[in-house]
PDB file of C-alpha atoms in Angstrom:
ATOM      1  CA  ASN A1076      90.891 101.328 128.927  1.00  0.00           C
ATOM      2  CA  ALA A1077      88.429 102.331 126.428  1.00  0.00           C
ATOM      3  CA  GLY A1078      90.082 103.279 123.279  1.00  0.00           C
ATOM      4  CA  VAL A1079      89.037 106.148 120.595  1.00  0.00           C
ATOM      5  CA  MET A1080      84.403 106.111 120.536  1.00  0.00           C
ATOM      6  CA  GLN A1081      83.782 106.477 117.087  1.00  0.00           C
ATOM      7  CA  ASN A1082      79.389 106.538 116.579  1.00  0.00           C
ATOM      8  CA  PRO A1083      77.596 106.208 114.874  1.00  0.00           C
ATOM      9  CA  ARG A1084      79.550 102.760 113.097  1.00  0.00           C
ATOM     10  CA  HIS A1085      77.365 103.270 110.154  1.00  0.00           C
ATOM     11  CA  LEU A1086      74.724 106.620 108.547  1.00  0.00           C
ATOM     12  CA  VAL A1087      73.096 106.460 105.451  1.00  0.00           C
ATOM     13  CA  ARG A1088      71.610 109.528 105.260  1.00  0.00           C
ATOM     14  CA  ARG A1089      69.806 111.109 101.689  1.00  0.00           C
ATOM     15  CA  ARG A1090      71.455 114.361 100.056  1.00  0.00           C
ATOM     16  CA  GLY A1091      70.135 117.270 101.731  1.00  0.00           C
ATOM     17  CA  GLN A1092      70.263 115.932 104.917  1.00  0.00           C
ATOM     18  CA  GLU A1093      72.298 116.633 107.747  1.00  0.00           C
ATOM     19  CA  ALA A1094      75.052 113.884 109.450  1.00  0.00           C
ATOM     20  CA  ARG A1095      76.531 114.012 112.182  1.00  0.00           C
ATOM     21  CA  LEU A1096      79.499 112.008 113.670  1.00  0.00           C
ATOM     22  CA  ARG A1097      80.388 111.888 117.495  1.00  0.00           C
ATOM     23  CA  CYS A1098      83.918 111.577 118.345  1.00  0.00           C
ATOM     24  CA  SER A1099      84.908 110.502 122.262  1.00  0.00           C
ATOM     25  CA  PRO A1100      89.127 110.751 123.170  1.00  0.00           C
ATOM     26  CA  MET A1101      91.051 108.587 124.965  1.00  0.00           C
ATOM     27  CA  LYS A1102      91.738 108.808 128.106  1.00  0.00           C
ATOM     28  CA  GLY A1103      93.738 111.636 129.023  1.00  0.00           C
ATOM     29  CA  HIS A1104      94.180 112.432 125.406  1.00  0.00           C
ATOM     30  CA  SER A1105      92.771 116.364 124.287  1.00  0.00           C
ATOM     31  CA  HIS A1106      94.230 116.685 120.305  1.00  0.00           C
ATOM     32  CA  VAL A1107      91.666 115.502 118.172  1.00  0.00           C
ATOM     33  CA  TYR A1108      91.954 114.931 114.201  1.00  0.00           C
ATOM     34  CA  TRP A1109      89.556 113.671 111.815  1.00  0.00           C
ATOM     35  CA  TYR A1110      90.408 112.071 108.355  1.00  0.00           C
ATOM     36  CA  ARG A1111      88.529 110.938 105.776  1.00  0.00           C
ATOM     37  CA  GLN A1112      89.360 108.466 103.285  1.00  0.00           C
ATOM     38  CA  LEU A1113      87.422 107.214 100.322  1.00  0.00           C
ATOM     39  CA  PRO A1114      87.495 104.432  98.744  1.00  0.00           C
ATOM     40  CA  GLU A1115      90.935 102.665  98.258  1.00  0.00           C
ATOM     41  CA  GLU A1116      92.385 105.684  99.398  1.00  0.00           C
ATOM     42  CA  GLY A1117      94.225 106.220 101.852  1.00  0.00           C
ATOM     43  CA  LEU A1118      93.523 108.783 104.884  1.00  0.00           C
ATOM     44  CA  LYS A1119      93.515 112.485 104.444  1.00  0.00           C
ATOM     45  CA  PHE A1120      93.558 114.978 107.107  1.00  0.00           C
ATOM     46  CA  MET A1121      90.302 117.199 108.093  1.00  0.00           C
ATOM     47  CA  VAL A1122      91.308 118.739 110.457  1.00  0.00           C
ATOM     48  CA  TYR A1123      93.028 119.347 114.406  1.00  0.00           C
ATOM     49  CA  LEU A1124      91.024 120.502 117.565  1.00  0.00           C
ATOM     50  CA  GLN A1125      92.126 120.817 121.004  1.00  0.00           C
ATOM     51  CA  LYS A1126      89.301 122.026 123.905  1.00  0.00           C
ATOM     52  CA  GLU A1127      87.353 124.159 122.120  1.00  0.00           C
ATOM     53  CA  ASN A1128      89.968 125.266 119.768  1.00  0.00           C
ATOM     54  CA  ILE A1129      90.489 124.881 116.185  1.00  0.00           C
ATOM     55  CA  ILE A1130      94.418 124.376 115.710  1.00  0.00           C
ATOM     56  CA  ASP A1131      94.621 123.092 111.827  1.00  0.00           C
ATOM     57  CA  GLU A1132      91.623 123.048 109.646  1.00  0.00           C
ATOM     58  CA  SER A1133      93.595 122.948 106.401  1.00  0.00           C
ATOM     59  CA  GLY A1134      92.462 120.190 105.183  1.00  0.00           C
ATOM     60  CA  MET A1135      87.751 120.637 106.362  1.00  0.00           C
ATOM     61  CA  PRO A1136      86.336 122.456 102.208  1.00  0.00           C
ATOM     62  CA  LYS A1137      85.231 125.315 102.908  1.00  0.00           C
ATOM     63  CA  GLU A1138      81.591 124.562 102.466  1.00  0.00           C
ATOM     64  CA  ARG A1139      79.086 122.872 104.319  1.00  0.00           C
ATOM     65  CA  PHE A1140      81.646 121.450 106.870  1.00  0.00           C
ATOM     66  CA  SER A1141      82.177 122.051 110.428  1.00  0.00           C
ATOM     67  CA  ALA A1142      83.733 120.733 113.163  1.00  0.00           C
ATOM     68  CA  GLU A1143      84.327 121.538 116.994  1.00  0.00           C
ATOM     69  CA  PHE A1144      85.520 120.126 120.139  1.00  0.00           C
ATOM     70  CA  PRO A1145      83.374 121.640 123.239  1.00  0.00           C
ATOM     71  CA  LYS A1146      84.574 121.733 127.060  1.00  0.00           C
ATOM     72  CA  GLU A1147      82.579 119.118 127.579  1.00  0.00           C
ATOM     73  CA  GLY A1148      81.315 115.870 125.704  1.00  0.00           C
ATOM     74  CA  PRO A1149      82.556 114.576 122.116  1.00  0.00           C
ATOM     75  CA  SER A1150      83.970 116.677 119.471  1.00  0.00           C
ATOM     76  CA  ILE A1151      82.109 117.095 116.203  1.00  0.00           C
ATOM     77  CA  LEU A1152      82.088 116.782 112.666  1.00  0.00           C
ATOM     78  CA  ARG A1153      79.340 118.366 111.183  1.00  0.00           C
ATOM     79  CA  ILE A1154      78.035 118.133 107.195  1.00  0.00           C
ATOM     80  CA  GLN A1155      75.479 119.929 106.225  1.00  0.00           C
ATOM     81  CA  GLN A1156      73.679 119.577 102.831  1.00  0.00           C
ATOM     82  CA  VAL A1157      75.113 115.735 102.317  1.00  0.00           C
ATOM     83  CA  VAL A1158      76.048 115.023  98.366  1.00  0.00           C
ATOM     84  CA  ARG A1159      77.031 112.070  97.014  1.00  0.00           C
ATOM     85  CA  GLY A1160      80.345 112.596  97.525  1.00  0.00           C
ATOM     86  CA  ASP A1161      80.363 112.677 100.995  1.00  0.00           C
ATOM     87  CA  SER A1162      80.027 108.777 100.953  1.00  0.00           C
ATOM     88  CA  ALA A1163      83.011 107.991 102.584  1.00  0.00           C
ATOM     89  CA  ALA A1164      84.991 106.381 106.005  1.00  0.00           C
ATOM     90  CA  TYR A1165      85.274 109.815 108.976  1.00  0.00           C
ATOM     91  CA  PHE A1166      88.624 108.346 111.248  1.00  0.00           C
ATOM     92  CA  CYS A1167      88.757 110.188 114.019  1.00  0.00           C
ATOM     93  CA  ALA A1168      92.368 109.944 116.239  1.00  0.00           C
ATOM     94  CA  SER A1169      93.102 111.587 119.283  1.00  0.00           C
ATOM     95  CA  SER A1170      96.869 111.936 120.874  1.00  0.00           C
ATOM     96  CA  GLU A1171      98.519 113.421 124.459  1.00  0.00           C
ATOM     97  CA  ARG A1172     100.593 116.247 122.538  1.00  0.00           C
ATOM     98  CA  THR A1173     103.631 115.178 125.800  1.00  0.00           C
ATOM     99  CA  GLY A1174     105.436 117.784 123.547  1.00  0.00           C
ATOM    100  CA  SER A1175     107.920 114.819 123.842  1.00  0.00           C
ATOM    101  CA  GLY A1176     107.811 114.006 119.581  1.00  0.00           C
ATOM    102  CA  THR A1177     105.796 111.388 119.639  1.00  0.00           C
ATOM    103  CA  ASP A1178     103.122 111.724 120.458  1.00  0.00           C
ATOM    104  CA  THR A1179     100.947 109.076 118.437  1.00  0.00           C
ATOM    105  CA  GLN A1180      97.916 109.264 117.331  1.00  0.00           C
ATOM    106  CA  TYR A1181      95.151 106.402 117.518  1.00  0.00           C
ATOM    107  CA  PHE A1182      92.137 105.770 115.561  1.00  0.00           C
ATOM    108  CA  GLY A1183      88.375 105.618 116.589  1.00  0.00           C
ATOM    109  CA  PRO A1184      87.141 102.465 114.296  1.00  0.00           C
ATOM    110  CA  GLY A1185      85.392 105.058 111.777  1.00  0.00           C
ATOM    111  CA  THR A1186      81.629 106.010 110.434  1.00  0.00           C
ATOM    112  CA  ARG A1187      81.297 104.785 107.411  1.00  0.00           C
ATOM    113  CA  LEU A1188      78.984 107.657 106.047  1.00  0.00           C
ATOM    114  CA  THR A1189      76.744 106.450 102.844  1.00  0.00           C
ATOM    115  CA  VAL A1190      74.295 108.950 101.290  1.00  0.00           C
ATOM    116  CA  LEU A1191      71.722 107.956  98.629  1.00  0.00           C
TER     117      LEU A1191
ATOM    118  CA  ALA B1227     103.698 116.506  95.473  1.00  0.00           C
ATOM    119  CA  GLN B1228     103.402 113.215  96.966  1.00  0.00           C
ATOM    120  CA  LYS B1229     104.642 113.593 100.367  1.00  0.00           C
ATOM    121  CA  ILE B1230     104.187 109.724 101.117  1.00  0.00           C
ATOM    122  CA  THR B1231     105.052 107.648  98.232  1.00  0.00           C
ATOM    123  CA  GLN B1232     104.076 103.483  98.316  1.00  0.00           C
ATOM    124  CA  THR B1233     104.891 102.140  95.127  1.00  0.00           C
ATOM    125  CA  GLN B1234     103.804  98.592  96.037  1.00  0.00           C
ATOM    126  CA  PRO B1235      99.229  98.058  95.528  1.00  0.00           C
ATOM    127  CA  GLY B1236     100.111  94.526  96.270  1.00  0.00           C
ATOM    128  CA  MET B1237     101.657  92.102  98.129  1.00  0.00           C
ATOM    129  CA  PHE B1238     101.653  88.781  98.832  1.00  0.00           C
ATOM    130  CA  VAL B1239     104.341  86.553 101.449  1.00  0.00           C
ATOM    131  CA  GLN B1240     104.040  82.760 102.590  1.00  0.00           C
ATOM    132  CA  GLU B1241     102.880  82.447 106.102  1.00  0.00           C
ATOM    133  CA  LYS B1242     106.146  82.284 108.235  1.00  0.00           C
ATOM    134  CA  GLU B1243     107.862  84.054 105.587  1.00  0.00           C
ATOM    135  CA  ALA B1244     109.472  88.259 106.188  1.00  0.00           C
ATOM    136  CA  VAL B1245     108.193  90.772 103.515  1.00  0.00           C
ATOM    137  CA  THR B1246     108.768  94.307 103.648  1.00  0.00           C
ATOM    138  CA  LEU B1247     106.597  96.632 102.275  1.00  0.00           C
ATOM    139  CA  ASP B1248     108.554  99.783 100.893  1.00  0.00           C
ATOM    140  CA  CYS B1249     107.406 103.615 101.715  1.00  0.00           C
ATOM    141  CA  THR B1250     109.742 106.145 100.891  1.00  0.00           C
ATOM    142  CA  TYR B1251     108.315 109.719 101.930  1.00  0.00           C
ATOM    143  CA  ASP B1252     109.864 113.793 101.138  1.00  0.00           C
ATOM    144  CA  THR B1253     110.355 116.635 103.900  1.00  0.00           C
ATOM    145  CA  SER B1254     112.886 119.055 103.714  1.00  0.00           C
ATOM    146  CA  ASP B1255     111.780 119.734 107.781  1.00  0.00           C
ATOM    147  CA  PRO B1256     114.767 118.293 109.727  1.00  0.00           C
ATOM    148  CA  SER B1257     112.273 116.751 112.236  1.00  0.00           C
ATOM    149  CA  TYR B1258     109.690 114.633 111.704  1.00  0.00           C
ATOM    150  CA  GLY B1259     107.588 110.967 112.253  1.00  0.00           C
ATOM    151  CA  LEU B1260     106.879 108.277 110.300  1.00  0.00           C
ATOM    152  CA  PHE B1261     104.328 105.735 110.847  1.00  0.00           C
ATOM    153  CA  TRP B1262     102.865 102.546 110.490  1.00  0.00           C
ATOM    154  CA  TYR B1263      99.343 101.413 110.625  1.00  0.00           C
ATOM    155  CA  LYS B1264      97.908  98.615 109.323  1.00  0.00           C
ATOM    156  CA  GLN B1265      93.405  98.007 108.655  1.00  0.00           C
ATOM    157  CA  PRO B1266      92.194  95.074 108.154  1.00  0.00           C
ATOM    158  CA  SER B1267      89.494  94.387 105.757  1.00  0.00           C
ATOM    159  CA  SER B1268      86.974  95.478 109.030  1.00  0.00           C
ATOM    160  CA  GLY B1269      88.035  98.740 108.887  1.00  0.00           C
ATOM    161  CA  GLU B1270      89.496 100.099 112.074  1.00  0.00           C
ATOM    162  CA  MET B1271      93.054 101.562 111.571  1.00  0.00           C
ATOM    163  CA  ILE B1272      95.113  99.985 113.966  1.00  0.00           C
ATOM    164  CA  PHE B1273      99.399 101.719 115.029  1.00  0.00           C
ATOM    165  CA  LEU B1274     101.784  99.929 114.447  1.00  0.00           C
ATOM    166  CA  ILE B1275     105.682 101.351 114.852  1.00  0.00           C
ATOM    167  CA  TYR B1276     106.778 104.683 115.667  1.00  0.00           C
ATOM    168  CA  GLN B1277     110.292 106.302 114.120  1.00  0.00           C
ATOM    169  CA  GLY B1278     111.566 109.935 114.848  1.00  0.00           C
ATOM    170  CA  SER B1279     113.747 111.541 112.652  1.00  0.00           C
ATOM    171  CA  TYR B1280     116.638 112.084 115.201  1.00  0.00           C
ATOM    172  CA  ASP B1281     116.494 108.549 116.161  1.00  0.00           C
ATOM    173  CA  GLN B1282     119.553 107.065 116.174  1.00  0.00           C
ATOM    174  CA  GLN B1283     118.024 103.612 116.279  1.00  0.00           C
ATOM    175  CA  ASN B1284     115.748 101.548 113.998  1.00  0.00           C
ATOM    176  CA  ALA B1285     112.507 100.840 115.965  1.00  0.00           C
ATOM    177  CA  THR B1286     110.716  97.308 116.652  1.00  0.00           C
ATOM    178  CA  GLU B1287     107.390  96.464 118.207  1.00  0.00           C
ATOM    179  CA  GLY B1288     107.468  92.348 117.710  1.00  0.00           C
ATOM    180  CA  ARG B1289     107.436  91.241 114.820  1.00  0.00           C
ATOM    181  CA  TYR B1290     107.650  94.669 113.115  1.00  0.00           C
ATOM    182  CA  SER B1291     110.358  95.985 112.544  1.00  0.00           C
ATOM    183  CA  LEU B1292     111.270  99.469 110.393  1.00  0.00           C
ATOM    184  CA  ASN B1293     114.578  99.999 108.324  1.00  0.00           C
ATOM    185  CA  PHE B1294     115.051 103.639 108.284  1.00  0.00           C
ATOM    186  CA  GLN B1295     117.475 105.017 105.692  1.00  0.00           C
ATOM    187  CA  LYS B1296     117.105 108.664 106.503  1.00  0.00           C
ATOM    188  CA  ALA B1297     119.422 109.488 103.595  1.00  0.00           C
ATOM    189  CA  ARG B1298     118.106 107.642 101.235  1.00  0.00           C
ATOM    190  CA  LYS B1299     114.487 108.570 102.603  1.00  0.00           C
ATOM    191  CA  SER B1300     112.898 105.436 102.532  1.00  0.00           C
ATOM    192  CA  ALA B1301     110.792 103.978 106.196  1.00  0.00           C
ATOM    193  CA  ASN B1302     110.185 100.156 104.905  1.00  0.00           C
ATOM    194  CA  LEU B1303     108.137  98.264 107.614  1.00  0.00           C
ATOM    195  CA  VAL B1304     109.794  94.973 108.079  1.00  0.00           C
ATOM    196  CA  ILE B1305     107.719  91.714 109.637  1.00  0.00           C
ATOM    197  CA  SER B1306     108.888  88.996 110.448  1.00  0.00           C
ATOM    198  CA  ALA B1307     107.250  85.530 110.547  1.00  0.00           C
ATOM    199  CA  SER B1308     104.081  86.798 108.595  1.00  0.00           C
ATOM    200  CA  GLN B1309     100.878  85.224 110.120  1.00  0.00           C
ATOM    201  CA  LEU B1310      97.524  84.815 108.039  1.00  0.00           C
ATOM    202  CA  GLY B1311      96.763  87.133 110.706  1.00  0.00           C
ATOM    203  CA  ASP B1312      98.576  90.149 108.772  1.00  0.00           C
ATOM    204  CA  SER B1313      96.729  90.118 106.096  1.00  0.00           C
ATOM    205  CA  ALA B1314      95.073  93.523 105.738  1.00  0.00           C
ATOM    206  CA  MET B1315      96.353  97.272 104.561  1.00  0.00           C
ATOM    207  CA  TYR B1316      99.376  98.751 105.173  1.00  0.00           C
ATOM    208  CA  PHE B1317      99.857 102.732 105.093  1.00  0.00           C
ATOM    209  CA  CYS B1318     102.850 104.527 105.735  1.00  0.00           C
ATOM    210  CA  ALA B1319     102.132 107.373 107.681  1.00  0.00           C
ATOM    211  CA  MET B1320     104.188 110.901 108.312  1.00  0.00           C
ATOM    212  CA  ARG B1321     103.745 113.891 110.729  1.00  0.00           C
ATOM    213  CA  GLU B1322     105.273 116.982 109.865  1.00  0.00           C
ATOM    214  CA  PRO B1323     105.226 119.929 113.560  1.00  0.00           C
ATOM    215  CA  GLN B1324     104.849 122.716 111.052  1.00  0.00           C
ATOM    216  CA  GLY B1325     102.497 125.418 113.156  1.00  0.00           C
ATOM    217  CA  GLY B1326     101.892 124.082 115.543  1.00  0.00           C
ATOM    218  CA  SER B1327      99.495 121.518 113.726  1.00  0.00           C
ATOM    219  CA  GLU B1328     100.489 117.790 113.706  1.00  0.00           C
ATOM    220  CA  LYS B1329      98.744 116.293 111.101  1.00  0.00           C
ATOM    221  CA  LEU B1330      99.717 112.561 109.383  1.00  0.00           C
ATOM    222  CA  VAL B1331      99.668 112.481 105.534  1.00  0.00           C
ATOM    223  CA  PHE B1332      99.358 108.962 104.033  1.00  0.00           C
ATOM    224  CA  GLY B1333     100.380 107.457 101.176  1.00  0.00           C
ATOM    225  CA  LYS B1334      97.829 105.408  98.891  1.00  0.00           C
ATOM    226  CA  GLY B1335      98.955 101.708 101.072  1.00  0.00           C
ATOM    227  CA  THR B1336      99.642  98.424 100.504  1.00  0.00           C
ATOM    228  CA  LYS B1337      97.319  95.516 100.465  1.00  0.00           C
ATOM    229  CA  LEU B1338      99.413  92.556 101.877  1.00  0.00           C
ATOM    230  CA  THR B1339      97.985  88.857 101.506  1.00  0.00           C
ATOM    231  CA  VAL B1340      99.866  86.173 103.502  1.00  0.00           C
ATOM    232  CA  ASN B1341      99.526  82.838 101.269  1.00  0.00           C
ATOM    233  CA  PRO B1342      98.889  79.814 103.333  1.00  0.00           C
TER     234      PRO B1342
END
């Protein structure tokens, strides 16, 4: 009964490198959300995806950040040319989207990104 | 404008006592959902309880209950019989299904400390 899986749990990158964060939703869930949490802050929405579709990317920075959720495999959040300000915890959540109005988002354990 | 306000940065409670964590929200949408999540020091986000805007009854889940006052736009979390393991950050969140997206908007959180 696996929950939302994220890997890696911790990621260290030097400025200018690329970071790839992976998220496998809960079994039966077809909707994925990415959030970012800065230290001492609440979570901030980044992007909402369904299989092969980006539904809402209103929270994504315009440059260097991209996300995908392919037909097969996990969802990927990609950060190119990382900067120190990208250091944060990145959480993935998934939901079933039954249309019942009670679609709870269940979160993964997060990936802690540190940019040196 | 702040959509979710948690006015208590930190709260203390004695073990076995009840505690209320405040949350007020702002929306003009008649259909919305309110969520509480717990984030222990290990960092994961744990779903606690959900309240829909059309729900007639206050939500309850074990020792957690939600004091939903729609006219006041408040959705306070009540934890009864506090346990040491309840010490954590607690986040209130709201979902507004605008334009098909179901992103969550989070408050800044309340740090709860349960004293023995």
